[in-house]
């Protein structure tokens, strides 16, 4: 137990690689409220310490780097209405698989349930970054790529545009 952490709100992170002994790789918890009070803090503070060696030595995927493009990105939002059973991961998977070569990244950033949406539906918003390493894309090219993606999402998942 760490004295600077809350006595009942702390954990030790342990890792046991295949065939090796378990070892301590970090800790997390809430700052001890007595210490927090002494420091003049008025709200609970969470702390974490994690060994980076764990990520560097145990990662099965090599670190990949991608050169930064000298050409600007174009951002588009996709505000979709989907069945309650559809996860954001399912949509992100479809975007990655069928978004085309210009989708640099896709980020889920908003979820809405309630009126005026039908019962059993929810609205999910994603931001897509489009770009090319060879040239600046036009608005028309990005809009066409977005429409192709939207058609795919309608066909595969049954989304509609909000």
Backbone as a ProteinNet text record, in pm:
[ID]
protein_1_A
[PRIMARY]
XXXXXXXXXXXXXXXXXXXXXXXXXXXXXXXXXXXXXXXXXXXXXXXXXXXXXXXXXXXXXXXXXXXXXXXXXXXXXXXXXXXXXXXXXXXXXXXXXXXXXXXXXXXXXXXXXXXXXXXXXXXXXXXXXXXXXXXXXXXXXXXXXXXXXXXXXXXXXXXXXX
[TERTIARY]
84.5	0	88.1	46.1	118.3	53.4	132.6	78.5	21	68.2	17.4	-115.1	-158	-285.8	-390.6	-517	-629.7	-615.4	-630.5	-607.4	-700.5	-819	-914.2	-936.3	-867.4	-888.3	-754.6	-690.3	-563.1	-547.3	-467	-442.3	-299.9	-244.5	-113.8	-137	-70.8	-81.5	26.7	-14.7	79.2	68.9	179.6	184.8	257.3	202.7	266.5	279.3	393.4	411.2	409.4	376.3	367.7	496.7	483.6	597.2	690.2	653.8	741.3	667.2	743.5	684.6	611.4	509.6	434.6	524.7	509.9	589.4	503.1	543.6	471.8	509.2	408.5	434	373.5	312.6	258	158.3	99.7	-2.5	-100.2	-217.1	-315.4	-402.5	-460.5	-547.7	-582.2	-653.6	-694.2	-597.3	-558.9	-470.2	-533.5	-452.7	-502	-566.3	-692.2	-761.6	-692.2	-622.3	-548.8	-437.5	-364.5	-258.8	-318.1	-430	-497	-536.8	-585.7	-625.6	-503.3	-393.2	-269.4	-218.2	-241.7	-197.2	-297.8	-409.6	-510.1	-599	-605.9	-690.6	-833.1	-928.6	-1069.1	-1145.4	-1081.7	-1147.4	-1057.5	-1116.2	-1033.4	-941.4	-822.9	-724.9	-685.9	-690.8	-650.5	-506.2	-432.5	-292.3	-270.3	-178.6	-141	6.1	71.1	210.1	218.1	256.8	263	399.8	462.1	593.4	582.6	656.6	658	731	819.5	889.3	790.5	680.1	578	529.6	503	452.2	561.1	682.6	790.9	840.6	839.7	894.3	788.5	665.1	562.1	471	486.8	399.7	426	320.1	331.8	333.6	291.1	287	405	481.2	592.1	539.2	619.3	581.5	590.9	486.5	484.2	479.6	551.8	551.6	501.6	431	380.8	425	482.7	530.8	413.7	436.8	333.9	322.7	201.1	178	197.3	259.4	271.3	141	43	-83.6	-189.3	-277.1	-374	-481.2	-534.1	-645.7	-777.2	-879.3	-1016.2	-1097	-1173.6	-1251.4	-1398.7	-1463.7	-1607.9	-1668.6	-1784.8	-1859.1	-1960.6	-1981.6	-2087.6	-2179.3	-2299	-2396.5	-2500	-2494.9	-2572.3	-2679.2	-2789.3	-2892	-2881.8	-2869.6	-2850.3	-2940.1	-2957.2	-3028.4	-2948	-3017.4	-2954	-2847.7	-2864.1	-2771.8	-2638.3	-2628.5	-2506	-2404.1	-2282.3	-2177	-2094.6	-2029.5	-1942.9	-1825	-1780.2	-1671.1	-1706.5	-1832.3	-1878.7	-1872.8	-1915.8	-1913.9	-1769.9	-1685.7	-1545.1	-1478.2	-1511.7	-1457.3	-1496.5	-1621.9	-1668.1	-1599.8	-1582.3	-1515	-1371.9	-1301.8	-1162.8	-1154.4	-1250	-1247.3	-1292.6	-1387.5	-1449.2	-1444.6	-1370.3	-1364.3	-1282.4	-1201	-1117.4	-979.9	-890.7	-751.1	-729.2	-826.6	-807	-848.5	-912.3	-950.6	-826.4	-774.7	-655.7	-693.6	-804.4	-850	-999.3	-1059.7	-1201.5	-1214.1	-1288.2	-1301.7	-1449	-1492.3	-1627.7	-1626	-1718.4	-1712.8	-1845.3	-1958.5	-2083.6	-2188	-2268.1	-2377.7	-2499.4	-2615.2	-2737.9	-2850.7	-2928.3	-3050.7	-3161.4	-3280.2	-3393.2	-3464.6	-3557.7	-3638.6	-3552.3	-3576.1	-3685.4	-3658.7	-3557.7	-3527.7	-3633.5	-3654.9	-3750	-3698	-3789.3	-3752.8	-3662.9	-3556	-3465	-3359.6	-3353.6	-3254.4	-3164.4	-3047	-2954.8	-2879.8	-2828.9	-2749.3	-2603.4	-2517.7	-2373.8	-2304	-2208.8	-2136	-1988.7	-1935.6	-1795.4	-1732.5	-1607.8	-1532.1	-1431.4	-1428.6	-1336	-1235.5	-1109.5	-1003.8	-966.5	-979	-942.2	-813.4	-729.4	-607.3	-533.4	-441.2	-359.1	-213.1	-122.2	20	77.3	-4	46.6	-2.1	-118.5	-174.5	-285.4	-330.4	-443.6	-571.9	-658.2	-786.4	-882.8	-974.4	-1077.2	-1198.4	-1280	-1404	-1490.6	-1495.8	-1579	-1531.4	-1400.9	-1346.9	-1382.4	-1366.1	-1396.1	-1545.2	-1628.2	-1773.2	-1816	-1756.3	-1788.8	-1743.5	-1624.8	-1575.2	-1666.1	-1711.1	-1801.7	-1934.3	-1985.9	-2111.5	-2097.3	-1984.3	-1961.3	-1957.7	-1891	-1884.4	-2023.1	-2099.2	-2234.3	-2322.1	-2311	-2387.3	-2348.4	-2219.3	-2173.2	-2229.7	-2228.6	-2281.3	-2431.6	-2502.4	-2646.9	-2670.4	-2590.8	-2607.1	-2566.2	-2452.1	-2398.2	-2461.5	-2492.6	-2537.6	-2679.3	-2727.4	-2862.3	-2869.6	-2761.7	-2761.8	-2843.6	-2882.8	-2937.8	-2868.6	-2864.2	-2799.1	-2893.4	-2841.5	-2924.8	-2930.3
-119	0	124.1	220.7	347	448.6	511.1	605.4	731.4	770.1	892.7	870.4	744.3	712	678.9	698.1	664.1	516.8	484.2	345.9	243.3	282.4	186.5	207.7	303.5	334.4	337.6	224.1	212.3	69.9	56.3	-75.6	-80.3	-198.9	-223.3	-292.9	-246.1	-309.1	-415.2	-536.9	-648.3	-710.1	-762.8	-823.9	-956.7	-1057.7	-1189.1	-1234.9	-1205.9	-1252.2	-1404.6	-1458.9	-1604.5	-1671.1	-1762.3	-1838.9	-1765.5	-1645.7	-1568.6	-1535.5	-1495.3	-1458.7	-1325.1	-1311.6	-1186.6	-1075.6	-957.5	-844.3	-718.9	-628.6	-503.2	-407.2	-348.4	-258	-120.1	-95.7	37.2	38	154.3	169.7	277	273.6	378	391	507.6	529.4	675.5	699.4	834.8	887.3	1013.5	1075.7	1068.2	1036.6	1030.6	1165.2	1165.4	1291.5	1378.4	1316.2	1394.4	1473.6	1409.1	1476.4	1582.7	1549.3	1646.2	1771.8	1753	1866.8	1950.7	1884.8	1956.1	2037.1	1987	2056.2	2161.5	2172.7	2272.4	2231.8	2103.7	2055.6	2036.9	2080.3	2071.5	1958.5	1891.8	1782.3	1658.7	1540.4	1419.2	1422.1	1367.4	1364.2	1219.1	1178.4	1042.8	1045.6	941.6	929.5	793.8	789.7	662.3	667.2	554.7	538.7	403.1	403.9	280	271.6	157.2	135.9	136.6	223.7	225	103.6	45.5	-75.6	-185.3	-191.1	-291.6	-277.5	-154.9	-131.6	-150.3	-112.8	-121.4	-263.8	-344.7	-480	-585.8	-561.9	-664.5	-644.2	-534.1	-506.4	-605.8	-661.9	-754.7	-680.4	-555.1	-475.9	-379	-380.2	-285.5	-141.8	-50.7	90	134	200	245.8	397.8	454	598.2	630.6	740.4	783.8	927.9	953.8	1087.9	1185.9	1303.6	1407	1461	1468.1	1515.7	1666.8	1713.6	1858.3	1920.9	1836.6	1885.9	1888.9	1988.3	2005.3	1896.7	1877.1	1784.2	1857.9	1780.2	1831.7	1747.5	1813.3	1745.6	1746.4	1633.1	1622.5	1546.5	1592.2	1521	1428.9	1314.5	1221.2	1209.1	1261.7	1253.9	1150.1	1034.2	918.4	880	828.6	767.7	617.3	544.5	399.6	331.3	200.1	121.7	120.9	108.6	107.7	-1.8	-111.4	-225.1	-202.4	-99.4	-73.8	-2.4	-54.5	7.5	104.9	197.3	290.8	215.8	108.1	28.7	-36.9	-79.2	-139.5	-37.2	84.2	189.1	227.5	243.5	276.4	167.9	42.2	-67.3	-55.6	-22.1	-3.2	117.1	224.4	343.2	307.6	235.3	198.1	102.8	11.3	-87.9	-31	62.7	108	259.1	330.1	476.1	525	437.7	477.1	522.4	542.2	572.8	711.9	798.5	935.3	955.4	855.7	871.8	848.1	956.3	946.2	897.1	947.6	903.7	928.9	853	867.8	863	958.6	969.7	978.7	892.7	899.5	1004.9	1105.3	1207.5	1247.4	1196.1	1235.6	1125.4	1112.5	1016	1087.3	1070	1133	1031.4	1029	948.6	1040.8	1020.8	1102	1166.1	1254.2	1319.8	1412.6	1421.7	1368.7	1230.8	1158	1025.9	924.3	828.2	720.7	633	563.2	465	359.6	320.2	218.9	273.1	405	468.3	559.7	585.9	681.6	753	870.6	947	940.2	911.6	904.5	996.3	1074.2	1165.7	1127	1123.4	1091	1205.7	1234.1	1330.1	1251.8	1279.2	1211.3	1311.9	1272.1	1353.9	1291.1	1370	1325.5	1395.5	1326	1387.6	1293.3	1351	1274.2	1312.4	1215.5	1248.9	1310	1311.1	1355.7	1492.7	1534.7	1662.4	1707.1	1829.4	1881	1829.1	1770.5	1721.2	1837.8	1823.4	1925.9	1891.6	1992.1	1968.4	1866	1876.1	1784.7	1640.1	1617.6	1482.2	1426.4	1509.1	1464.8	1438.8	1526.4	1506.8	1377.7	1347.9	1223	1101	1108.3	997.3	977	1086.6	1079.5	1015.5	1050.8	992.7	842.7	801	656.6	582.6	642.2	581.9	573.9	679.9	682.5	574.8	556.6	451.2	313.6	293.1	166.5	144.9	249.8	238.7	211.7	271.4	245.2	98.8	48.4	-89.5	-191.8	-170.8	-269.6	-263.1	-141.4	-125.5	-69.4	-8.3	48.3	186.4	263.5	397.9	492.6	603.4	714.2	840.8	938.7	1065.1	1149.8	1207.3	1291.9	1431.3
0	0	0	-78.1	-88.4	4.1	94.1	191	130.1	12.1	-48.7	-121.4	-131	-194.1	-88.7	-125.5	-38.6	0.7	128.7	172.3	108	65.4	8.2	-141.7	-200.4	-341.9	-414.9	-416.3	-486.3	-537.2	-640.5	-698.9	-752.5	-749.1	-808.4	-941.5	-1044.8	-1176.4	-1187	-1216.3	-1226.3	-1365.3	-1412.5	-1544.3	-1532.3	-1595.7	-1596.6	-1741.2	-1804.5	-1941.7	-1946.7	-2060	-2074.5	-2028.6	-1932.8	-1884.9	-1790.4	-1747.6	-1657.9	-1529.1	-1430.4	-1301.3	-1312.3	-1228.5	-1223.6	-1171.2	-1228.8	-1181.1	-1172.8	-1085.4	-1065.9	-1178.3	-1242.6	-1354.7	-1334.8	-1220.1	-1196.6	-1083.9	-1064.2	-961	-1004.3	-943.7	-967.6	-844.9	-830.2	-715.7	-696.7	-589.5	-553.3	-448	-460.7	-363.1	-224.9	-124.6	12.7	46.8	93.4	119.8	224.8	319.5	420.2	351.6	262.5	188.1	96	32	-54.2	20.9	142.2	225.6	262.8	298	331	212	92.1	-29.1	-76.2	-6	-42	-158.2	-186.2	-295.8	-245.5	-325	-282.8	-350.9	-443.5	-515.7	-511.7	-525.1	-530.3	-653	-638	-746.1	-772.1	-897.4	-935.5	-984.6	-950.6	-990.5	-1055.2	-1150.4	-1211.8	-1248.7	-1233.2	-1275.5	-1343.7	-1470.2	-1547.4	-1613.8	-1605.1	-1665.1	-1817.2	-1880.6	-2026.8	-2082.3	-2002.9	-2047.3	-2084.6	-2012.6	-2042.2	-2185.9	-2227.7	-2362.7	-2468.1	-2433.6	-2530.9	-2550.4	-2444.6	-2455.9	-2484.7	-2446.3	-2459.9	-2580.7	-2651.1	-2764.8	-2876.9	-2931	-3042.5	-3175.9	-3174.2	-3296.4	-3298.8	-3406.3	-3413.1	-3421.2	-3370.7	-3377.2	-3522.3	-3571.4	-3709.8	-3711.1	-3803.8	-3820.6	-3960.1	-3969.7	-4098.8	-4118.8	-4233.6	-4263.5	-4266.7	-4212.9	-4213.8	-4355.6	-4405.3	-4540.8	-4549.5	-4656.3	-4674.6	-4724.5	-4753.7	-4807.1	-4697.3	-4701.2	-4592.1	-4590.1	-4471.4	-4452.1	-4472.2	-4502.4	-4507.6	-4409.6	-4325.3	-4221.6	-4258.7	-4235.4	-4256.7	-4139	-4095	-3991.6	-4056.6	-3994.8	-4033.2	-3913.1	-3923.8	-3815	-3856.8	-3794	-3837.9	-3737	-3787.7	-3703.3	-3724.8	-3614	-3620.2	-3518.3	-3536.1	-3435.9	-3306.4	-3196.5	-3064.4	-3053.2	-3127.1	-3117.2	-3188.6	-3270.8	-3347.2	-3258.3	-3255.7	-3173.7	-3257.6	-3188.4	-3260.8	-3323.1	-3259.1	-3313.2	-3445.7	-3457.2	-3582.5	-3695.7	-3667.1	-3769.5	-3802.3	-3700.7	-3726.2	-3810.3	-3785	-3864.8	-4010.9	-4036.7	-4174.5	-4239.2	-4161.8	-4215.8	-4254.4	-4167	-4196.3	-4315.6	-4325	-4432.8	-4566.6	-4564.3	-4689.3	-4709.7	-4626.4	-4637.7	-4755.1	-4810.1	-4922.8	-4876.9	-4972.6	-4940.4	-4880.9	-4890.7	-4843	-4697.6	-4636.1	-4495.4	-4409.8	-4352.7	-4266.9	-4127.9	-4076.6	-3945	-3931.6	-3842.6	-3810.9	-3659.6	-3604.2	-3459.3	-3422.9	-3331.6	-3276.2	-3167.3	-3175.6	-3071.9	-3010.1	-3057.5	-2992.8	-3006.9	-2901.8	-2898	-2842.6	-2909.6	-2861.7	-2865.8	-2757.5	-2750.4	-2703.4	-2754.1	-2709.8	-2827	-2792.4	-2895	-2977.2	-3104.8	-3185.1	-3245.6	-3198	-3253.8	-3213	-3301.9	-3273	-3159.3	-3094.1	-2991.6	-3056	-2987.2	-3039.4	-3134.4	-3149.5	-3237.9	-3155.7	-3209.1	-3147.5	-3259.5	-3227.1	-3323.2	-3280	-3375.7	-3349.7	-3448.9	-3399.3	-3486	-3488.8	-3609	-3633.4	-3711.5	-3682.7	-3762.2	-3844	-3973.7	-4063.6	-4117.3	-4116.3	-4175.2	-4309	-4414.7	-4548.7	-4590.3	-4664	-4714.1	-4806.5	-4881	-4973.5	-4952.6	-4961.8	-4949.7	-5077.7	-5185.8	-5315.2	-5359.3	-5305.3	-5351.5	-5258	-5279.4	-5203.3	-5267.5	-5187.3	-5238.1	-5255.3	-5349.5	-5368.6	-5282.3	-5254.9	-5180.5	-5252.3	-5384.3	-5462.5	-5446.4	-5448.7	-5431.2	-5293.5	-5191.4	-5055	-5039.4	-5095	-5085.7	-5155.1	-5270.5	-5340.6	-5259.6	-5201.1	-5118.5	-4997.5	-4938.3	-4822.5	-4863	-4979.8	-5028.3	-5052.9	-5110.4	-5132.7	-4999.2	-4901.6	-4768.8	-4706.9	-4718	-4662.2	-4726.3	-4856.8	-4924.9	-4870.9	-4848.3	-4791.9	-4652	-4568.6	-4432.4	-4433.1	-4528.6	-4541.1	-4575.4	-4669.7	-4716	-4609.5	-4545.5	-4451.9	-4312.9	-4265.6	-4127.1	-4117.5	-4224.4	-4221.1	-4157.9	-4169.9	-4112	-4198.9	-4139.9	-4218	-4171	-4257.6	-4225.1	-4143	-4036.3	-3950.9	-4008
[MASK]
++++++++++++++++++++++++++++++++++++++++++++++++++++++++++++++++++++++++++++++++++++++++++++++++++++++++++++++++++++++++++++++++++++++++++++++++++++++++++++++++++

